[in-house]
Amino acid sequence: MTRGPDGSAGPVAGPSGADGRPAWEVLDDFERFSQVDDVFNRASWDPEVATDEARRFFASYREPLRSWRNASGFGQRDYAIRNAAWQVVDVFAEMHDADDLRDGFLSPLTQLRDGPEERFDLGTPEEAAATVKQVARTFGADLVGLCAHDERWVYTERYARRADEGRPVGLPEGMTSVVVVGQAMDRDLVDTVPSALSGAATGLGYSKDALVLLATAQWLRNLGYRAVPSLNDTALAIPLAIAAGLGEYGRHGMVITSEYGPRVRFGKIFTDAPVAHDRPVEFGVTRFCESCRRCTNACPPGAIPSGGPVAVKLNRSSIGGVRKWSVDGEKCFSYWAQIANDCMICMRVCPYNKDFSRLRHRIGRRLAGTRLRGLMLWLEGRIGYGKRLRPRDWWAGRDSRPT
Ligand code: SF4
Ligand code: SF4
């Protein structure tokens, strides 16, 4: 396992599988990733991805569809609520379009005010970390973790869509830490997937994230520190969320948190505030995923692997030199384009997609991290968790899912 180029960052993932190796392991042939190769950006420039369906997918977020699918969850009211949930983050994303910036997606969120020269003393690194978490939670963060800044996860270049070219990311030198924040996604909405209705959970997660990131970063700036708020832009969020102790890496390529399972959207703030860092957590996810294949079996385009973690670059949208469960982004996005909505079927069926305010699910989570994980998996199937909440039932306020 390698260390970051600045030597400051250790292993990303502490949790390990049956072979003692972590589910996310950086190898010596690691290559940093360019945002130009992100599959969403390839939908702008790569004929292999830029299909008519992909164009229809993006257009469906910006303009009313002329017709809706004759399927529950894909009607006018479903697209209407989805696009309304994206409104806040859309405003930021389109604010600097003329400058070929896309705040929160292809460039950091823009801050309007500089801070003072003099820095406020936040106390010891541990005290500073506790204060940062308190403030982020006050602004609405559901989860907050801190990790060392690690150049490995910063994109080699950002994508400028209008110019159709890669440009420097522009992250200032001297960042030492990353504040990783997570927003829980609405479980009822997620469980209606596949549907346009479910996309409201994604839009809401991003919109809420934008508020927390902007406000927390501005607070740090008001104290004299540098802070760059970032959603999907600038760097990969998953390894940072793992390093910040917010969860473990799952077979479906998402971070599984102990609080909300995989139903979390992450954002991050790069800063030079002197804060203590969290450590990766382990509550048995890696071992559980080795036994479970629910996401693999449920994925319509077969994008999720069934074997163990491997170092494989599936296509140019995969990161090279990382041994992990690799989801095929091309197959995944082609399905999103087909249904004109983001798909979260793997999130819905994941046994960690539960309401952990209930005691029985907290007990189940504990058992999933023990040798009784096979029993847990069997019980999951018997009880019927992971079933779809029918969109028409969501609209009617009905719910027939097992609790
Ligand atoms: S989001 Fe849907 S298509 Fe993509 S990996 Fe998950 S189940 Fe498969
Ligand atoms: S569905 Fe099962 S295998 Fe897939 S991420 Fe969740 S626990 Fe792991």
Coordinates of C-alpha atoms and ligand atoms in Angstrom, one line a residue:
M1 CA 0.0 0.0 0.0
T2 CA 1.3 3.4 -0.9
R3 CA 1.3 6.7 1.0
G4 CA 0.2 10.0 -0.5
P5 CA 2.8 12.0 -2.4
D6 CA 3.1 14.5 0.5
G7 CA 3.8 11.5 2.8
S8 CA 1.1 12.6 5.2
A9 CA -1.7 10.2 4.4
G10 CA -1.7 6.6 5.5
P11 CA -3.9 3.8 4.3
V12 CA -7.3 4.8 3.1
A13 CA -9.1 1.7 4.4
G14 CA -8.4 -0.1 7.7
P15 CA -11.3 -2.6 7.5
S16 CA -10.3 -5.9 6.0
G17 CA -11.8 -9.0 4.4
A18 CA -11.3 -12.7 5.1
D19 CA -7.8 -12.6 3.5
G20 CA -6.8 -9.7 5.8
R21 CA -6.7 -7.2 2.9
P22 CA -8.9 -4.1 2.8
A23 CA -11.7 -3.7 0.3
W24 CA -10.0 -0.5 -1.0
E25 CA -6.3 -1.0 -1.4
V26 CA -4.0 1.4 -3.3
L27 CA -1.3 -0.4 -5.3
D28 CA 2.1 0.8 -6.6
D29 CA 0.8 1.3 -10.1
F30 CA -1.9 3.7 -8.9
E31 CA -2.9 6.4 -11.3
R32 CA -4.7 9.6 -10.4
F33 CA -8.0 10.1 -12.1
S34 CA -8.9 12.9 -14.6
Q35 CA -12.5 14.3 -14.3
V36 CA -12.5 14.4 -18.1
D37 CA -12.9 10.6 -18.0
D38 CA -15.8 10.6 -15.6
V39 CA -18.6 8.8 -17.4
F40 CA -21.0 11.8 -17.0
N41 CA -18.5 14.0 -18.8
R42 CA -17.8 11.4 -21.4
A43 CA -21.5 11.8 -22.2
S44 CA -20.4 15.2 -23.7
W45 CA -17.5 14.1 -25.8
D46 CA -17.2 10.4 -26.2
P47 CA -19.4 8.9 -28.9
E48 CA -19.4 5.6 -27.0
V49 CA -21.3 7.3 -24.1
A50 CA -22.9 10.3 -25.8
T51 CA -26.0 8.5 -27.1
D52 CA -29.4 9.9 -27.8
E53 CA -30.6 8.3 -24.6
A54 CA -27.8 10.1 -22.6
R55 CA -28.9 13.4 -24.2
R56 CA -32.5 12.7 -23.2
F57 CA -31.4 11.8 -19.7
F58 CA -29.6 15.2 -19.1
A59 CA -32.4 17.2 -20.9
S60 CA -35.0 15.6 -18.6
Y61 CA -33.5 17.6 -15.7
R62 CA -33.6 20.9 -17.5
E63 CA -36.8 21.0 -19.5
P64 CA -40.2 19.4 -19.2
L65 CA -40.4 16.1 -21.0
R66 CA -42.8 16.1 -23.9
S67 CA -44.0 12.7 -23.0
W68 CA -43.8 10.4 -19.9
R69 CA -43.4 6.7 -19.7
N70 CA -46.6 4.8 -19.1
A71 CA -45.1 3.3 -15.9
S72 CA -45.7 4.1 -12.2
G73 CA -43.1 6.5 -11.0
F74 CA -42.2 8.0 -14.4
G75 CA -45.2 10.4 -14.8
Q76 CA -45.3 14.2 -14.8
R77 CA -45.6 14.6 -11.1
D78 CA -42.6 12.3 -10.5
Y79 CA -40.3 14.2 -12.8
A80 CA -41.8 17.4 -11.3
I81 CA -40.8 16.6 -7.8
R82 CA -37.4 15.2 -8.8
N83 CA -36.4 18.4 -10.7
A84 CA -37.8 20.6 -7.9
A85 CA -35.6 18.8 -5.4
W86 CA -32.5 19.6 -7.6
Q87 CA -33.5 23.3 -7.7
V88 CA -31.1 24.7 -5.1
V89 CA -28.0 22.9 -6.3
D90 CA -29.0 23.7 -9.9
V91 CA -28.9 27.4 -9.1
F92 CA -25.3 27.1 -8.0
A93 CA -24.4 24.8 -10.9
E94 CA -25.7 27.2 -13.5
M95 CA -24.5 30.4 -11.8
H96 CA -21.2 30.6 -13.6
D97 CA -22.0 28.7 -16.7
A98 CA -20.8 31.6 -18.9
D99 CA -17.3 31.2 -17.4
D100 CA -17.3 27.4 -18.2
L101 CA -17.6 26.6 -14.5
R102 CA -20.2 24.3 -13.0
D103 CA -20.3 25.0 -9.3
G104 CA -20.5 21.8 -7.3
F105 CA -20.0 19.4 -10.2
L106 CA -17.1 20.6 -12.4
S107 CA -15.7 23.4 -10.1
P108 CA -15.9 24.2 -6.4
L109 CA -18.9 26.1 -4.9
T110 CA -18.2 29.8 -5.2
Q111 CA -17.7 31.8 -2.1
L112 CA -18.4 35.5 -2.1
R113 CA -16.5 36.8 0.9
D114 CA -12.8 36.6 2.0
G115 CA -11.9 36.2 5.6
P116 CA -9.5 38.3 7.8
E117 CA -5.7 38.0 7.8
E118 CA -5.6 37.1 11.4
R119 CA -6.5 33.5 12.4
F120 CA -8.8 32.7 15.3
D121 CA -7.2 30.1 17.7
L122 CA -9.4 27.0 17.6
G123 CA -7.4 25.4 20.5
T124 CA -5.8 22.0 20.2
P125 CA -6.3 19.9 17.1
E126 CA -8.8 17.8 19.0
E127 CA -10.7 20.8 20.2
A128 CA -10.7 22.3 16.7
A129 CA -12.0 19.1 15.2
A130 CA -14.9 19.0 17.7
T131 CA -15.8 22.6 17.0
V132 CA -15.8 22.0 13.2
K133 CA -18.1 19.1 13.6
Q134 CA -20.4 21.0 15.9
V135 CA -20.7 23.9 13.4
A136 CA -21.2 21.6 10.4
R137 CA -23.9 19.7 12.3
T138 CA -25.5 23.0 13.3
F139 CA -25.7 23.9 9.6
G140 CA -27.4 20.6 8.9
A141 CA -24.8 17.9 8.3
D142 CA -26.0 14.4 9.2
L143 CA -22.5 13.1 9.3
V144 CA -19.1 14.8 9.6
G145 CA -15.6 13.3 9.6
L146 CA -12.1 14.7 9.2
C147 CA -9.1 13.3 7.3
A148 CA -5.7 14.4 6.0
H149 CA -5.6 16.0 2.6
D150 CA -4.4 13.4 0.1
E151 CA -3.4 14.5 -3.4
R152 CA -4.1 11.0 -4.7
W153 CA -7.8 11.7 -4.7
V154 CA -7.7 15.2 -6.3
Y155 CA -8.5 15.0 -10.0
T156 CA -5.5 15.6 -12.3
E157 CA -7.7 18.1 -14.2
R158 CA -11.3 19.3 -14.2
Y159 CA -13.6 19.2 -17.2
A160 CA -14.6 22.4 -18.9
R161 CA -17.7 21.5 -20.8
R162 CA -18.1 24.4 -23.1
A163 CA -14.5 24.3 -24.2
D164 CA -14.6 20.5 -24.1
E165 CA -11.2 20.2 -22.5
G166 CA -9.4 19.5 -19.3
R167 CA -8.2 22.4 -17.2
P168 CA -6.2 22.8 -13.9
V169 CA -8.3 21.9 -10.9
G170 CA -7.0 25.0 -9.2
L171 CA -7.1 23.8 -5.6
P172 CA -4.8 26.1 -3.6
E173 CA -1.5 24.8 -2.2
G174 CA -1.1 24.1 1.5
M175 CA -4.4 22.4 2.2
T176 CA -3.8 20.0 5.1
S177 CA -7.2 18.5 6.0
V178 CA -10.6 17.6 4.5
V179 CA -13.9 18.0 6.3
V180 CA -16.1 15.3 4.8
V181 CA -19.9 15.9 5.4
G182 CA -22.7 13.5 4.6
Q183 CA -26.4 14.0 4.0
A184 CA -28.8 11.1 4.6
M185 CA -31.1 10.5 1.6
D186 CA -34.8 10.0 2.2
R187 CA -35.4 6.2 2.6
D188 CA -39.0 6.2 1.4
L189 CA -38.0 8.0 -1.8
V190 CA -35.0 5.8 -2.4
D191 CA -37.2 2.7 -2.0
T192 CA -39.4 3.7 -4.9
V193 CA -36.5 3.1 -7.4
P194 CA -36.7 2.5 -10.3
S195 CA -38.7 5.7 -10.7
A196 CA -38.1 9.4 -11.4
L197 CA -39.7 10.0 -8.0
S198 CA -36.6 8.4 -6.3
G199 CA -34.4 11.0 -8.0
A200 CA -35.9 13.5 -5.6
A201 CA -33.8 11.8 -2.8
T202 CA -30.6 12.5 -4.8
G203 CA -31.5 16.1 -5.6
L204 CA -32.5 16.9 -2.0
G205 CA -29.2 15.3 -0.8
Y206 CA -27.2 17.6 -3.1
S207 CA -29.2 20.7 -2.3
K208 CA -28.8 20.2 1.4
D209 CA -25.1 19.4 1.0
A210 CA -24.6 22.7 -0.8
L211 CA -25.9 24.7 2.2
V212 CA -23.8 22.8 4.7
L213 CA -20.7 23.0 2.6
L214 CA -21.0 26.7 1.8
A215 CA -21.9 27.8 5.3
T216 CA -19.2 25.7 7.0
A217 CA -16.5 26.8 4.6
Q218 CA -17.5 30.4 5.0
W219 CA -17.3 30.0 8.8
L220 CA -13.8 28.7 8.5
R221 CA -12.9 31.6 6.2
N222 CA -14.4 34.1 8.7
L223 CA -11.9 32.7 11.2
G224 CA -9.0 33.4 8.9
Y225 CA -8.5 29.8 7.5
R226 CA -8.7 28.8 3.9
A227 CA -11.6 26.6 2.9
V228 CA -12.8 25.3 -0.4
P229 CA -16.3 23.7 -0.5
S230 CA -16.7 20.9 -3.0
L231 CA -19.5 18.6 -4.0
N232 CA -18.7 16.2 -6.9
D233 CA -16.0 18.5 -8.3
T234 CA -12.2 18.6 -7.5
A235 CA -11.7 15.2 -5.9
L236 CA -13.1 11.7 -5.4
A237 CA -15.3 11.7 -2.3
I238 CA -15.4 7.9 -1.6
P239 CA -11.8 7.4 -0.4
L240 CA -12.0 10.6 1.6
A241 CA -15.2 9.5 3.3
I242 CA -13.6 6.2 4.2
A243 CA -10.4 7.9 5.5
A244 CA -12.6 10.2 7.5
G245 CA -14.2 7.3 9.3
L246 CA -17.7 7.7 7.9
G247 CA -18.1 4.2 6.7
E248 CA -16.8 1.1 4.9
Y249 CA -16.6 0.5 1.2
G250 CA -19.3 -1.8 -0.2
R251 CA -19.5 -4.2 -3.2
H252 CA -21.8 -1.7 -5.0
G253 CA -19.1 0.9 -4.9
M254 CA -20.7 3.1 -2.3
V255 CA -19.7 3.9 1.3
I256 CA -21.9 2.1 3.8
T257 CA -22.3 4.1 6.9
S258 CA -23.4 2.7 10.2
E259 CA -26.0 5.4 10.6
Y260 CA -27.8 5.4 7.2
G261 CA -26.2 2.5 5.4
P262 CA -25.5 3.5 1.7
R263 CA -28.1 6.2 1.6
V264 CA -25.7 9.1 2.0
R265 CA -24.4 11.9 -0.3
F266 CA -21.0 13.2 0.5
G267 CA -19.4 16.6 0.1
K268 CA -16.0 17.9 1.3
I269 CA -14.2 21.0 2.4
F270 CA -10.5 21.4 1.8
T271 CA -8.9 23.5 4.5
D272 CA -5.7 24.4 6.2
A273 CA -7.4 24.7 9.7
P274 CA -5.3 22.7 12.2
V275 CA -7.8 19.9 13.0
A276 CA -7.2 16.3 14.3
H277 CA -8.2 13.5 11.9
D278 CA -10.5 10.6 12.3
R279 CA -9.6 7.0 11.5
P280 CA -11.3 4.5 9.2
V281 CA -14.0 2.5 11.0
E282 CA -14.9 -1.2 10.8
F283 CA -18.3 -2.7 11.7
G284 CA -18.1 -5.8 9.5
V285 CA -19.2 -4.5 6.1
T286 CA -16.3 -5.9 4.1
R287 CA -16.8 -9.5 5.5
F288 CA -20.6 -9.2 5.0
C289 CA -20.2 -8.1 1.3
E290 CA -18.0 -11.1 0.7
S291 CA -21.0 -13.3 1.5
C292 CA -23.8 -11.1 0.1
R293 CA -24.5 -10.6 -3.6
R294 CA -27.9 -8.8 -3.4
C295 CA -26.7 -5.7 -5.3
T296 CA -24.9 -7.8 -7.9
N297 CA -28.0 -9.9 -8.5
A298 CA -30.4 -6.9 -8.6
C299 CA -28.4 -4.6 -10.9
P300 CA -30.2 -4.5 -14.3
P301 CA -27.2 -4.0 -16.6
G302 CA -24.9 -6.4 -14.5
A303 CA -22.5 -3.6 -13.6
I304 CA -21.6 -4.9 -10.1
P305 CA -19.0 -7.7 -9.7
S306 CA -19.7 -11.0 -8.0
G307 CA -16.1 -11.9 -7.2
G308 CA -13.6 -10.5 -4.7
P309 CA -11.9 -7.1 -4.9
V310 CA -9.4 -6.9 -7.8
A311 CA -7.2 -4.3 -9.4
V312 CA -8.8 -3.9 -12.8
K313 CA -9.3 -0.9 -15.1
L314 CA -12.6 -1.8 -16.7
N315 CA -12.7 1.2 -19.0
R316 CA -11.4 4.8 -19.0
S317 CA -13.9 5.7 -16.4
S318 CA -12.3 3.3 -13.8
I319 CA -9.5 4.4 -11.6
G320 CA -6.2 2.5 -12.2
G321 CA -4.1 0.8 -9.5
V322 CA -6.7 0.3 -6.8
R323 CA -7.7 -3.1 -5.7
K324 CA -11.4 -3.0 -4.9
W325 CA -14.9 -4.0 -6.0
S326 CA -15.2 -2.0 -9.3
V327 CA -18.6 -1.1 -10.6
D328 CA -18.7 -0.7 -14.4
G329 CA -19.6 3.0 -14.8
E330 CA -20.3 2.6 -18.5
K331 CA -22.9 -0.1 -18.0
C332 CA -24.4 1.7 -15.0
F333 CA -24.8 5.0 -16.8
S334 CA -26.3 3.4 -19.8
Y335 CA -29.1 2.1 -17.6
W336 CA -29.6 5.6 -16.1
A337 CA -29.9 7.0 -19.6
Q338 CA -32.3 4.3 -20.5
I339 CA -34.7 5.1 -17.6
A340 CA -34.0 8.9 -17.8
N341 CA -33.2 8.9 -14.1
D342 CA -30.4 8.0 -11.7
C343 CA -30.8 4.4 -10.6
M344 CA -30.3 3.3 -7.0
I345 CA -31.5 -0.2 -7.1
C346 CA -28.3 -1.4 -5.5
M347 CA -28.8 1.1 -2.7
R348 CA -32.4 0.0 -2.2
V349 CA -31.7 -3.8 -2.0
C350 CA -28.6 -3.4 0.2
P351 CA -29.3 -5.1 3.6
Y352 CA -27.7 -2.0 5.2
N353 CA -30.5 0.2 3.8
K354 CA -32.5 0.2 7.0
D355 CA -34.0 2.6 9.5
F356 CA -31.4 2.2 12.3
S357 CA -33.5 4.2 14.8
R358 CA -35.2 0.8 15.2
L359 CA -33.7 -1.5 17.8
R360 CA -34.2 -4.7 15.7
H361 CA -32.1 -3.2 12.9
R362 CA -29.3 -2.1 15.2
I363 CA -29.2 -5.7 16.5
G364 CA -29.2 -6.9 12.9
R365 CA -26.3 -4.6 12.0
R366 CA -24.4 -5.9 15.0
L367 CA -25.0 -9.5 13.9
A368 CA -24.0 -8.8 10.3
G369 CA -20.5 -8.0 11.6
T370 CA -20.2 -11.4 13.3
R371 CA -20.0 -15.0 12.2
L372 CA -23.8 -15.0 12.2
R373 CA -23.8 -12.9 9.0
G374 CA -25.0 -15.9 7.0
L375 CA -28.1 -16.2 9.2
M376 CA -28.7 -12.5 8.8
L377 CA -28.6 -12.8 5.1
W378 CA -31.0 -15.7 5.1
L379 CA -33.4 -13.8 7.4
E380 CA -33.2 -10.8 5.1
G381 CA -34.5 -12.9 2.2
R382 CA -37.2 -14.6 4.3
I383 CA -38.6 -11.3 5.7
G384 CA -38.5 -9.6 2.3
Y385 CA -36.5 -6.5 3.0
G386 CA -35.3 -4.5 0.0
K387 CA -38.6 -4.6 -1.9
R388 CA -39.7 -1.6 -3.9
L389 CA -42.2 0.9 -2.5
R390 CA -44.6 1.4 -5.3
P391 CA -44.6 5.1 -6.4
R392 CA -48.4 5.2 -6.4
D393 CA -48.3 4.0 -2.8
W394 CA -45.8 6.7 -1.9
W395 CA -48.1 9.4 -3.4
A396 CA -51.0 7.9 -1.5
G397 CA -49.1 7.7 1.8
R398 CA -49.4 3.9 1.9
D399 CA -46.5 1.5 2.9
S400 CA -46.5 -2.3 2.7
R401 CA -42.8 -2.8 3.2
P402 CA -41.6 -4.9 6.2
T403 CA -40.6 -2.6 9.0
Ligands
SF4_1 S1 -27.1 2.3 -9.8 FE1 -28.4 0.7 -10.8 S2 -27.3 0.4 -12.7 FE2 -25.8 1.4 -11.4 S3 -24.7 -0.2 -10.3 FE3 -26.5 0.3 -9.0 S4 -28.1 -1.1 -9.6 FE4 -26.6 -1.2 -11.2
SF4_2 S1 -26.1 -5.5 -1.2 FE1 -24.8 -6.9 0.0 S2 -22.9 -7.2 -1.3 FE2 -24.0 -5.3 -2.0 S3 -23.0 -3.7 -0.9 FE3 -24.9 -4.2 0.2 S4 -24.2 -5.7 1.8 FE4 -22.5 -5.5 0.2

